[in-house]
Coordinates of C-alpha atoms in Angstrom, one line a residue:
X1 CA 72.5 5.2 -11.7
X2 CA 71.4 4.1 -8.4
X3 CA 72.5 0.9 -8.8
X4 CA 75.7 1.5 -10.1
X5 CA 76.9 3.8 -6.9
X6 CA 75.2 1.0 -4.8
X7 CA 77.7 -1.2 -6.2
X8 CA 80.8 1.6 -6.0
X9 CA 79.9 1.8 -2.5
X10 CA 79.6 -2.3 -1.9
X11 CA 83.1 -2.4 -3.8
X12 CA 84.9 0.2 -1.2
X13 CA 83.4 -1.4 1.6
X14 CA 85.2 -5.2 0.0
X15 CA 88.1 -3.4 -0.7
X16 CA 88.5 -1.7 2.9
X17 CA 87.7 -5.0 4.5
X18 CA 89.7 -7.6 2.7
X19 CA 91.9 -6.5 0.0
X20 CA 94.2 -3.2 1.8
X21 CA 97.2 -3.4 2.8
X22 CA 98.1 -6.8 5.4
X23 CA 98.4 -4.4 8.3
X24 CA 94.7 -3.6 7.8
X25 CA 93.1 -7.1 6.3
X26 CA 90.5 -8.4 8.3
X27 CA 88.5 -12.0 8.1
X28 CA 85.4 -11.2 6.4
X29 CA 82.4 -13.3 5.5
X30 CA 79.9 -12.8 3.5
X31 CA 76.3 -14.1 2.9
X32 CA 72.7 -13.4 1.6
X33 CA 69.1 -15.1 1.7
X34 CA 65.9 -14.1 -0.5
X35 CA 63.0 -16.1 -1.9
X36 CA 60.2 -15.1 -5.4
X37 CA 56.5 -16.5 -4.0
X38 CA 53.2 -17.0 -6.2
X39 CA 49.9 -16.6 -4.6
X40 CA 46.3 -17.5 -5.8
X41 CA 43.7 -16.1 -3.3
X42 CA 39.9 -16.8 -3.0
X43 CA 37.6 -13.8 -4.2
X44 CA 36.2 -13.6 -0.9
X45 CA 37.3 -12.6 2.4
X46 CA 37.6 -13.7 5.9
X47 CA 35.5 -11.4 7.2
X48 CA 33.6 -8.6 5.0
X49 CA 33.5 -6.2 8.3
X50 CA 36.9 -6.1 8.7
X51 CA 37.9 -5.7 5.0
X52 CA 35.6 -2.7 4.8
X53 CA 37.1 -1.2 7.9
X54 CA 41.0 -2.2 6.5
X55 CA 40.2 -0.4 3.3
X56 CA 39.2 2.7 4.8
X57 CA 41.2 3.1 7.3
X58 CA 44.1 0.8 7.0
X59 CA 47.5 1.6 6.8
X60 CA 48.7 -0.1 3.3
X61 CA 46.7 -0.4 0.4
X62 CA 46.8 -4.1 0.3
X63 CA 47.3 -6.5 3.6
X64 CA 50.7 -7.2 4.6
X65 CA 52.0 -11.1 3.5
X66 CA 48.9 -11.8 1.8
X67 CA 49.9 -12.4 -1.8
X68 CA 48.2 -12.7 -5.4
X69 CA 50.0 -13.4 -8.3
X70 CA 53.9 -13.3 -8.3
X71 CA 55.9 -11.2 -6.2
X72 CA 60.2 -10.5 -5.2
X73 CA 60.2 -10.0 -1.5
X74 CA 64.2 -8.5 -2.3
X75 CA 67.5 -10.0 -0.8
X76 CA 68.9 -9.5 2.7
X77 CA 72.7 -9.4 2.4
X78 CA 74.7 -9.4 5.6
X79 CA 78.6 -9.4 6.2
X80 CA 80.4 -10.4 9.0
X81 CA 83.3 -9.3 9.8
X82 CA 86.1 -10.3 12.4
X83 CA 88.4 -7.1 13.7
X84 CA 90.1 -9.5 16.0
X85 CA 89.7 -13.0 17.9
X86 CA 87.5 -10.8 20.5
X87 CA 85.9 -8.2 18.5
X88 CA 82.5 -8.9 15.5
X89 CA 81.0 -6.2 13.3
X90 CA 78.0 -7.5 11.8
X91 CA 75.9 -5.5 9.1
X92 CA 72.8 -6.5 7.3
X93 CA 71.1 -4.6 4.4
X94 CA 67.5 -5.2 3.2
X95 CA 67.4 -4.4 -0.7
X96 CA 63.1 -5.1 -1.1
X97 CA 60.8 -3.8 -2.8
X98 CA 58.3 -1.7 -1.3
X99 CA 55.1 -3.8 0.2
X100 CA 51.7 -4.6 -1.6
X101 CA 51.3 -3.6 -4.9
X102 CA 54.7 -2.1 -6.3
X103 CA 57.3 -1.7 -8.2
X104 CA 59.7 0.6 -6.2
X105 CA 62.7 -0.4 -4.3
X106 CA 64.2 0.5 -0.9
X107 CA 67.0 -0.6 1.2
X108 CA 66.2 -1.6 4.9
X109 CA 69.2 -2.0 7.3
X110 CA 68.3 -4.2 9.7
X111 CA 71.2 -4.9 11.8
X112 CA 74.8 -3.2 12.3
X113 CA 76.4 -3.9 15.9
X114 CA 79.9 -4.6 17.4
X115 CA 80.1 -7.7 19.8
X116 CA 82.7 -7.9 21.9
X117 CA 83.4 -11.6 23.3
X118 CA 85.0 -11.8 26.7
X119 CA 83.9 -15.1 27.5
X120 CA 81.8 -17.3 27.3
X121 CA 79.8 -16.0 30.2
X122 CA 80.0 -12.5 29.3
X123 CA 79.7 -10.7 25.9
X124 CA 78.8 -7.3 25.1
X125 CA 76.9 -6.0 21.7
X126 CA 76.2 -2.4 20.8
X127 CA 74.6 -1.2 17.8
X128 CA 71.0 -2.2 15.8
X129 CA 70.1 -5.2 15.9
X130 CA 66.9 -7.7 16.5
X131 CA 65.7 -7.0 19.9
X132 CA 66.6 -10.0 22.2
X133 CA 63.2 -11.3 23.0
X134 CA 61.3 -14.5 22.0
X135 CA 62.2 -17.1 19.3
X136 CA 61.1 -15.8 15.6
X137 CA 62.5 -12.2 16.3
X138 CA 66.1 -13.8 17.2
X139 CA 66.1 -16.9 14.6
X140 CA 64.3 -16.7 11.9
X141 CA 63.8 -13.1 10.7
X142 CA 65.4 -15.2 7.3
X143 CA 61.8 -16.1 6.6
X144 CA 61.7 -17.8 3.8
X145 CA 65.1 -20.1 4.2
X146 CA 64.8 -21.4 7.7
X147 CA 61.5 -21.0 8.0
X148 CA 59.6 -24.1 7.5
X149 CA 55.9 -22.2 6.5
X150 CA 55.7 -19.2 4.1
X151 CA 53.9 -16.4 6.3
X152 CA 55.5 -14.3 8.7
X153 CA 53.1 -14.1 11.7
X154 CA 51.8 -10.6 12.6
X155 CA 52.8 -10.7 15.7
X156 CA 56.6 -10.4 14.8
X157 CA 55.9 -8.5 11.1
X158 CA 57.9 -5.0 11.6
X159 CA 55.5 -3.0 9.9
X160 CA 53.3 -3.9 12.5
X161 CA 55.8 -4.0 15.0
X162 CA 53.3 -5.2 17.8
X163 CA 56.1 -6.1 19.8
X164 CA 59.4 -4.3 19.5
X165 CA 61.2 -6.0 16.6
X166 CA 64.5 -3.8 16.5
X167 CA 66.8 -1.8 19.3
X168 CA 69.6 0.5 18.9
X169 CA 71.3 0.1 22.2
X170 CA 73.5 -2.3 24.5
X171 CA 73.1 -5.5 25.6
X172 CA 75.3 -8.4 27.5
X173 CA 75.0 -11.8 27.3
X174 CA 76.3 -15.0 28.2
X175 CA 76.0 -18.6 28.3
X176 CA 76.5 -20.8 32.0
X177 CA 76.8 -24.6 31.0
X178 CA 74.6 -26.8 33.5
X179 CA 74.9 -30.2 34.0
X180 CA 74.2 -32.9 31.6
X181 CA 75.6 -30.5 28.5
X182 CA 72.5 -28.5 29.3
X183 CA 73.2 -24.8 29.4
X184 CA 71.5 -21.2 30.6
X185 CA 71.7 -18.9 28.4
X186 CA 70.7 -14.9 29.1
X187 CA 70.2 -11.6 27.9
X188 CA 70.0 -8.4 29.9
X189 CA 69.9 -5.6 27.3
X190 CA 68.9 -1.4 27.3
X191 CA 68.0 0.7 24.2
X192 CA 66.1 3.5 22.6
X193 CA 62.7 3.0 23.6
X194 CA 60.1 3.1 21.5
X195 CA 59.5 6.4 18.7
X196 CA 55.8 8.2 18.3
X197 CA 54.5 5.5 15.9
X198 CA 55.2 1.7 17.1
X199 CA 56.7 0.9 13.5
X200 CA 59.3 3.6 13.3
X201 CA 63.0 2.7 15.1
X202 CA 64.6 5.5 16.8
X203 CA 68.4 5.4 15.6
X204 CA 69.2 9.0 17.3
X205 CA 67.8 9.5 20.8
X206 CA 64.6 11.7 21.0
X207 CA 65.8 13.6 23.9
X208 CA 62.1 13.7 25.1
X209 CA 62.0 10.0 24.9
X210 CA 62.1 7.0 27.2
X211 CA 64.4 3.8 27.2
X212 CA 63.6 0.2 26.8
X213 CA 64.5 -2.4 28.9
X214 CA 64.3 -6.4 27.6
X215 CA 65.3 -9.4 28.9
X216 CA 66.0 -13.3 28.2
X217 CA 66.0 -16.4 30.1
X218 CA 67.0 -19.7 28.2
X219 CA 67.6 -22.9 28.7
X220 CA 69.0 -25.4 26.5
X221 CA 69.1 -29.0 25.9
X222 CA 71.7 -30.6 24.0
X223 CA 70.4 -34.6 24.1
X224 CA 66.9 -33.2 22.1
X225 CA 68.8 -31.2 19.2
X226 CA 69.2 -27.8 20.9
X227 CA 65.3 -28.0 22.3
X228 CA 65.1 -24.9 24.1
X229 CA 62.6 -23.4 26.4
X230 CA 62.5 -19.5 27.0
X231 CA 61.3 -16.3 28.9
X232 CA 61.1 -13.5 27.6
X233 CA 59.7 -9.6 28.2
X234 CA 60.3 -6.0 27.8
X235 CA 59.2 -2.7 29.8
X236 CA 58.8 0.5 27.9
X237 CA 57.7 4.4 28.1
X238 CA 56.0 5.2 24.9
X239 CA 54.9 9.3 23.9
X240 CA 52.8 9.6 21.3
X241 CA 49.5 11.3 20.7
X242 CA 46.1 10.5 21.2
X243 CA 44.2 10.4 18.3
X244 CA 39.9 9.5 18.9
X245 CA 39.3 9.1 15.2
X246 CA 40.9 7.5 12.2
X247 CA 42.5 10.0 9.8
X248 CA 44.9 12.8 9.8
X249 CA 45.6 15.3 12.9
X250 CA 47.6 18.5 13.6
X251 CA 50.1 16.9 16.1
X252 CA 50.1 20.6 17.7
X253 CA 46.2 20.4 18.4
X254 CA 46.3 16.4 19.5
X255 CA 45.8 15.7 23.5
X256 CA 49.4 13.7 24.2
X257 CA 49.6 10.5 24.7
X258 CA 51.8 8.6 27.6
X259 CA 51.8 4.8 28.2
X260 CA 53.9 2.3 30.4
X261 CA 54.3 -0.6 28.4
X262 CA 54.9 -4.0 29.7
X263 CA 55.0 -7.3 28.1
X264 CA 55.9 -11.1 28.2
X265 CA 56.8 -13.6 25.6
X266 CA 57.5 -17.2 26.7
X267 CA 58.2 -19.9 23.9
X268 CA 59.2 -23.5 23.4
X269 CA 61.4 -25.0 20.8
X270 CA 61.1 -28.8 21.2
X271 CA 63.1 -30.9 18.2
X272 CA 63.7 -34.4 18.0
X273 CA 64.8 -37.0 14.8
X274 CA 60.8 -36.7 13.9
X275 CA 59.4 -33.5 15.2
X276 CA 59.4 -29.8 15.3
X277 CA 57.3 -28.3 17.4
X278 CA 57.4 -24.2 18.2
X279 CA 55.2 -22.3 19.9
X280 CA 55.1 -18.7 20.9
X281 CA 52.8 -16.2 23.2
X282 CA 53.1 -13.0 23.8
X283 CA 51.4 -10.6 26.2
X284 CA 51.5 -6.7 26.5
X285 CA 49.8 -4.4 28.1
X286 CA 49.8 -0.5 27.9
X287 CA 48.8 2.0 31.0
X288 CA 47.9 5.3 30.5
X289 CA 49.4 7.7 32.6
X290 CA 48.2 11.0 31.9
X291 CA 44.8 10.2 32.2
X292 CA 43.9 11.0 28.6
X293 CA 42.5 8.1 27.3
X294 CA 38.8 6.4 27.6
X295 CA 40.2 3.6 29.9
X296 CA 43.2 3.2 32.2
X297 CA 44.7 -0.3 30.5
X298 CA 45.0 -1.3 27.0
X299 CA 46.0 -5.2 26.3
X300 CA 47.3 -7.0 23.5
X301 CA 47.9 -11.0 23.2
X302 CA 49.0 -13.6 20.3
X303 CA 49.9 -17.0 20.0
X304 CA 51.5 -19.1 17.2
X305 CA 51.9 -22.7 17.1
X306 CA 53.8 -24.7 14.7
X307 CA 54.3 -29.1 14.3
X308 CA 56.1 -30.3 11.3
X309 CA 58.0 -33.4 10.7
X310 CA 61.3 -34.3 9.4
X311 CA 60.7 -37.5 6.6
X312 CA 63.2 -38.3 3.4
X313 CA 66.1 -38.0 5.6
X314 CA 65.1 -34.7 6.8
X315 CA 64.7 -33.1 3.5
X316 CA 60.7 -33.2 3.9
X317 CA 58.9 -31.1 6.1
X318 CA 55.3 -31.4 6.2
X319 CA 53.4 -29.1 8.8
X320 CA 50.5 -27.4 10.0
X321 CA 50.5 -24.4 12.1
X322 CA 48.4 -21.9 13.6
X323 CA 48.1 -17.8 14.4
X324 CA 46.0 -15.7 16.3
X325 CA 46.3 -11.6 17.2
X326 CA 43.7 -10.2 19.1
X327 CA 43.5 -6.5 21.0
X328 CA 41.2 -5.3 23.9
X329 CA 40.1 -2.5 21.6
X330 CA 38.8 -2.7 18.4
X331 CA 41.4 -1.9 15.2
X332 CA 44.6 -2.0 17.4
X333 CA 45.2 0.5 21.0
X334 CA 45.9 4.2 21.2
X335 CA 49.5 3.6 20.5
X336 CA 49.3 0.5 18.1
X337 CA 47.8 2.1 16.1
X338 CA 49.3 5.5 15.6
X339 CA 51.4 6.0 12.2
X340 CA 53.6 9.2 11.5
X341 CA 56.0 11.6 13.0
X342 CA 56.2 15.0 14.7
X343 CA 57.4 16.7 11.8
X344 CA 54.6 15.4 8.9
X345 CA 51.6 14.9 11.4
X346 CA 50.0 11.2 12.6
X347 CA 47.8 9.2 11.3
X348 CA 45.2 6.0 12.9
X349 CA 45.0 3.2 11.0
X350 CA 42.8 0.1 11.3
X351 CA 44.8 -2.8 12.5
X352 CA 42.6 -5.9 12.4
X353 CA 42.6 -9.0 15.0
X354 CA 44.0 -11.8 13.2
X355 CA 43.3 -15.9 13.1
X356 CA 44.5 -18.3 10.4
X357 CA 45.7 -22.1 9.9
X358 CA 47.9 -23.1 7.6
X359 CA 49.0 -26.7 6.1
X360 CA 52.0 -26.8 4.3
X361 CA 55.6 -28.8 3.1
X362 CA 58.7 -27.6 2.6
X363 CA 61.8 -29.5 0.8
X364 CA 65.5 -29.2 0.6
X365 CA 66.6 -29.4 -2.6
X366 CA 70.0 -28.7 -1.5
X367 CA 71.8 -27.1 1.7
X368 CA 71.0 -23.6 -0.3
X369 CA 67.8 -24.4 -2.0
X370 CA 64.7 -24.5 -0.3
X371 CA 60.7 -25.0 -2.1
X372 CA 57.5 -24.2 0.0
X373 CA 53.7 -24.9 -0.7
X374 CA 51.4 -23.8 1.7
X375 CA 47.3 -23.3 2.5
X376 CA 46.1 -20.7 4.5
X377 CA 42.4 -20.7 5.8
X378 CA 41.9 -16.9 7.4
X379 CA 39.2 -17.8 10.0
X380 CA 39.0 -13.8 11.1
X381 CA 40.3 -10.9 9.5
X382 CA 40.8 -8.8 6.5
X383 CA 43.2 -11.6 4.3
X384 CA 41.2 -13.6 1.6
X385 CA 39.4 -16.3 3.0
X386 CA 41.8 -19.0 1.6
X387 CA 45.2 -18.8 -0.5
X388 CA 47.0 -20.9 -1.8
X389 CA 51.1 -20.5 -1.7
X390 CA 54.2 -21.4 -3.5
X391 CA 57.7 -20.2 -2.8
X392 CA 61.3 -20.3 -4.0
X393 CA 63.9 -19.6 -1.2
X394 CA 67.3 -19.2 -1.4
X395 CA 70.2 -18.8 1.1
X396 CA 73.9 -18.6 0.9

């Protein structure tokens, strides 16, 4: 039944778009990625500590994007459509199935904004949409088709959501060519800062809340295959509430919990006809400012690093890469941590430090058609100690 209005609705929404009358017909396009993985895991873990502390107080019953056996990540659709030469609306919708260990089914909508192109210079977006920072939240939240590896580093996963992955604001941006074809990209954008609980988005304005402010520096070089080098950040007020212990609280009997967040995250992007190289760092910090908390700073830091090579005509991509999350305080921060809302209570959860290699190839079968094998060797943390991947990826 659900499917079937799913698909009334879809039909409208085709019917609207493209096929009304001609004073109404727009330029639509329409496209969708999704993948099918199979994982075999050692019986063992990274670290036994950590596992212990993950299964009791950890905030899914089995680690995110560590897989055993076969499993249907769902298929992102998204539609583009064109109201005028100027004017984009851009939608995306998540149909997945619920993480680690089940069968149920949810759809996610992970972007819908309006772009307004007034040059090339200036552009205007408003809406959801990926917040504007770093390289893997922009370009490859497709995992599993442009994404060379299989795993999804932590840093950028959005049920962590150690960084902010999402905004629902506005944002300008432009390009300024530079000499040589090179060109300076930026983005200054303002949204909805950050809900109770560092996973949840905030759609409609808490009117108790704060804003977030992010911004991009980019430059680009044409002669290396779009090679890019970046700076990136963000600045935040975060309300919450402070919870000591893991577990449940009454959120009318919890001490509050008010934080200035701050954070950077530079990134290079170097490409040439043999190599790939990416690498990524981020950097936050939280300060207390209510004087609630044990200490006055709370600091978070992460780094992936990806090579890979480009052989059979650039069909092969062999690579090795490698991820590592760590906090100042043990099983996340005071805000990191937090899960919940006002209305249901909030929970602390365990969130463990993270450091893994991985080895890998990945070949084109065709421009659509994508298949993966990977290693990973968890050197810290709750994952299995060593898993072995295979994955199917689609695009179209």
């Amino acid at each position: 039944m659900f499917l079937k209005r799913m698909g009334g609705i879809l039909m409208s929404a085709i019917l609207l778009l493209g096929g009304g009358t001609p004073s109404f017909a727009v330029d639509a396009r329409f496209s969708g990625f999704g993948d099918v993985i199979l994982g075999l895991r050692s019986d063992g873990p990274a670290d036994d500590v950590e596992l212990a502390r993950y299964e009791a107080n950890g905030s899914d019953g089995w680690p995110l994007n560590e897989h055993d056996g076969f499993t249907v990540t769902g298929v992102d659709f998204v539609t583009i459509v064109d109201l005028s030469e100027e004017l984009t609306f851009l939608t995306e919708a998540n149909l997945q199935t619920v993480r680690g260990g089940s069968s149920e089914i949810e759809i996610d909508i992970e972007r819908i904004f309006l772009n307004y192109s007034y040059s090339q210079k200036v552009n205007f977006q408003t809406g959801l949409y990926f917040t504007p920072i770093g390289y893997h939240n922009r370009f490859l939240y497709s995992r599993a088709w442009l994404m060379d590896s299989i795993q999804i580093p932590d840093l950028f996963e959005e049920e962590l959501n150690l960084v902010p992955t999402h905004s629902v604001g506005f944002m300008v941006h432009g390009t300024f060519p530079l000499r040589s074809g090179n060109s300076l990209r930026y983005i200054v954008n303002i949204a909805n800062g950050r809900g109770p609980a560092p996973n949840a988005a905030i759609y409609a304005r808490d009117p108790d809340g704060g804003m977030e402010f992010t911004w991009l520096l980019e430059w680009t070089i044409p002669q290396f295959n779009q090679s890019r080098f970046g700076l990136s950040g963000w600045m935040d007020q975060v309300d919450s509430r402070y919870l000591p212990e893991y577990g449940d609280e009454d959120p009318t009997t919890s001490a509050g919990l008010s934080m200035d967040e701050i954070g950077f995250n530079p990134y290079v992007v170097i490409n040439t006809h043999l190599f790939h190289i990416l690498a990524e760092y981020v950097w936050s910090t939280r300060e207390d400012r209510e004087g609630n908390l044990p200490q006055d700073e709370y600091t978070m830091s992460g780094f992936t690093f990806e090579i890979s090579m480009r052989l059979k005509e650039g069909k092969l991509h062999p690579y090795i890469r490698y991820d590592s999350t760590s906090f100042e305080e043990e099983g996340g921060s005071p805000y990191l941590s937090v899960r919940g809302d006002t209305d249901e209570g909030f929970t602390r959860v365990y969130i463990p430090e993270t450091q893994a290699v991985m080895f890998g190839a990945a070949y084109d079968v065709s421009s659509h058609f994508r298949l993966k094998t990977e290693f990973v060797h968890n050197m810290e943390g709750h994952r299995a100690e060593n898993v072995l991947m295979f994955q199917a990826a689609f695009g179209f």
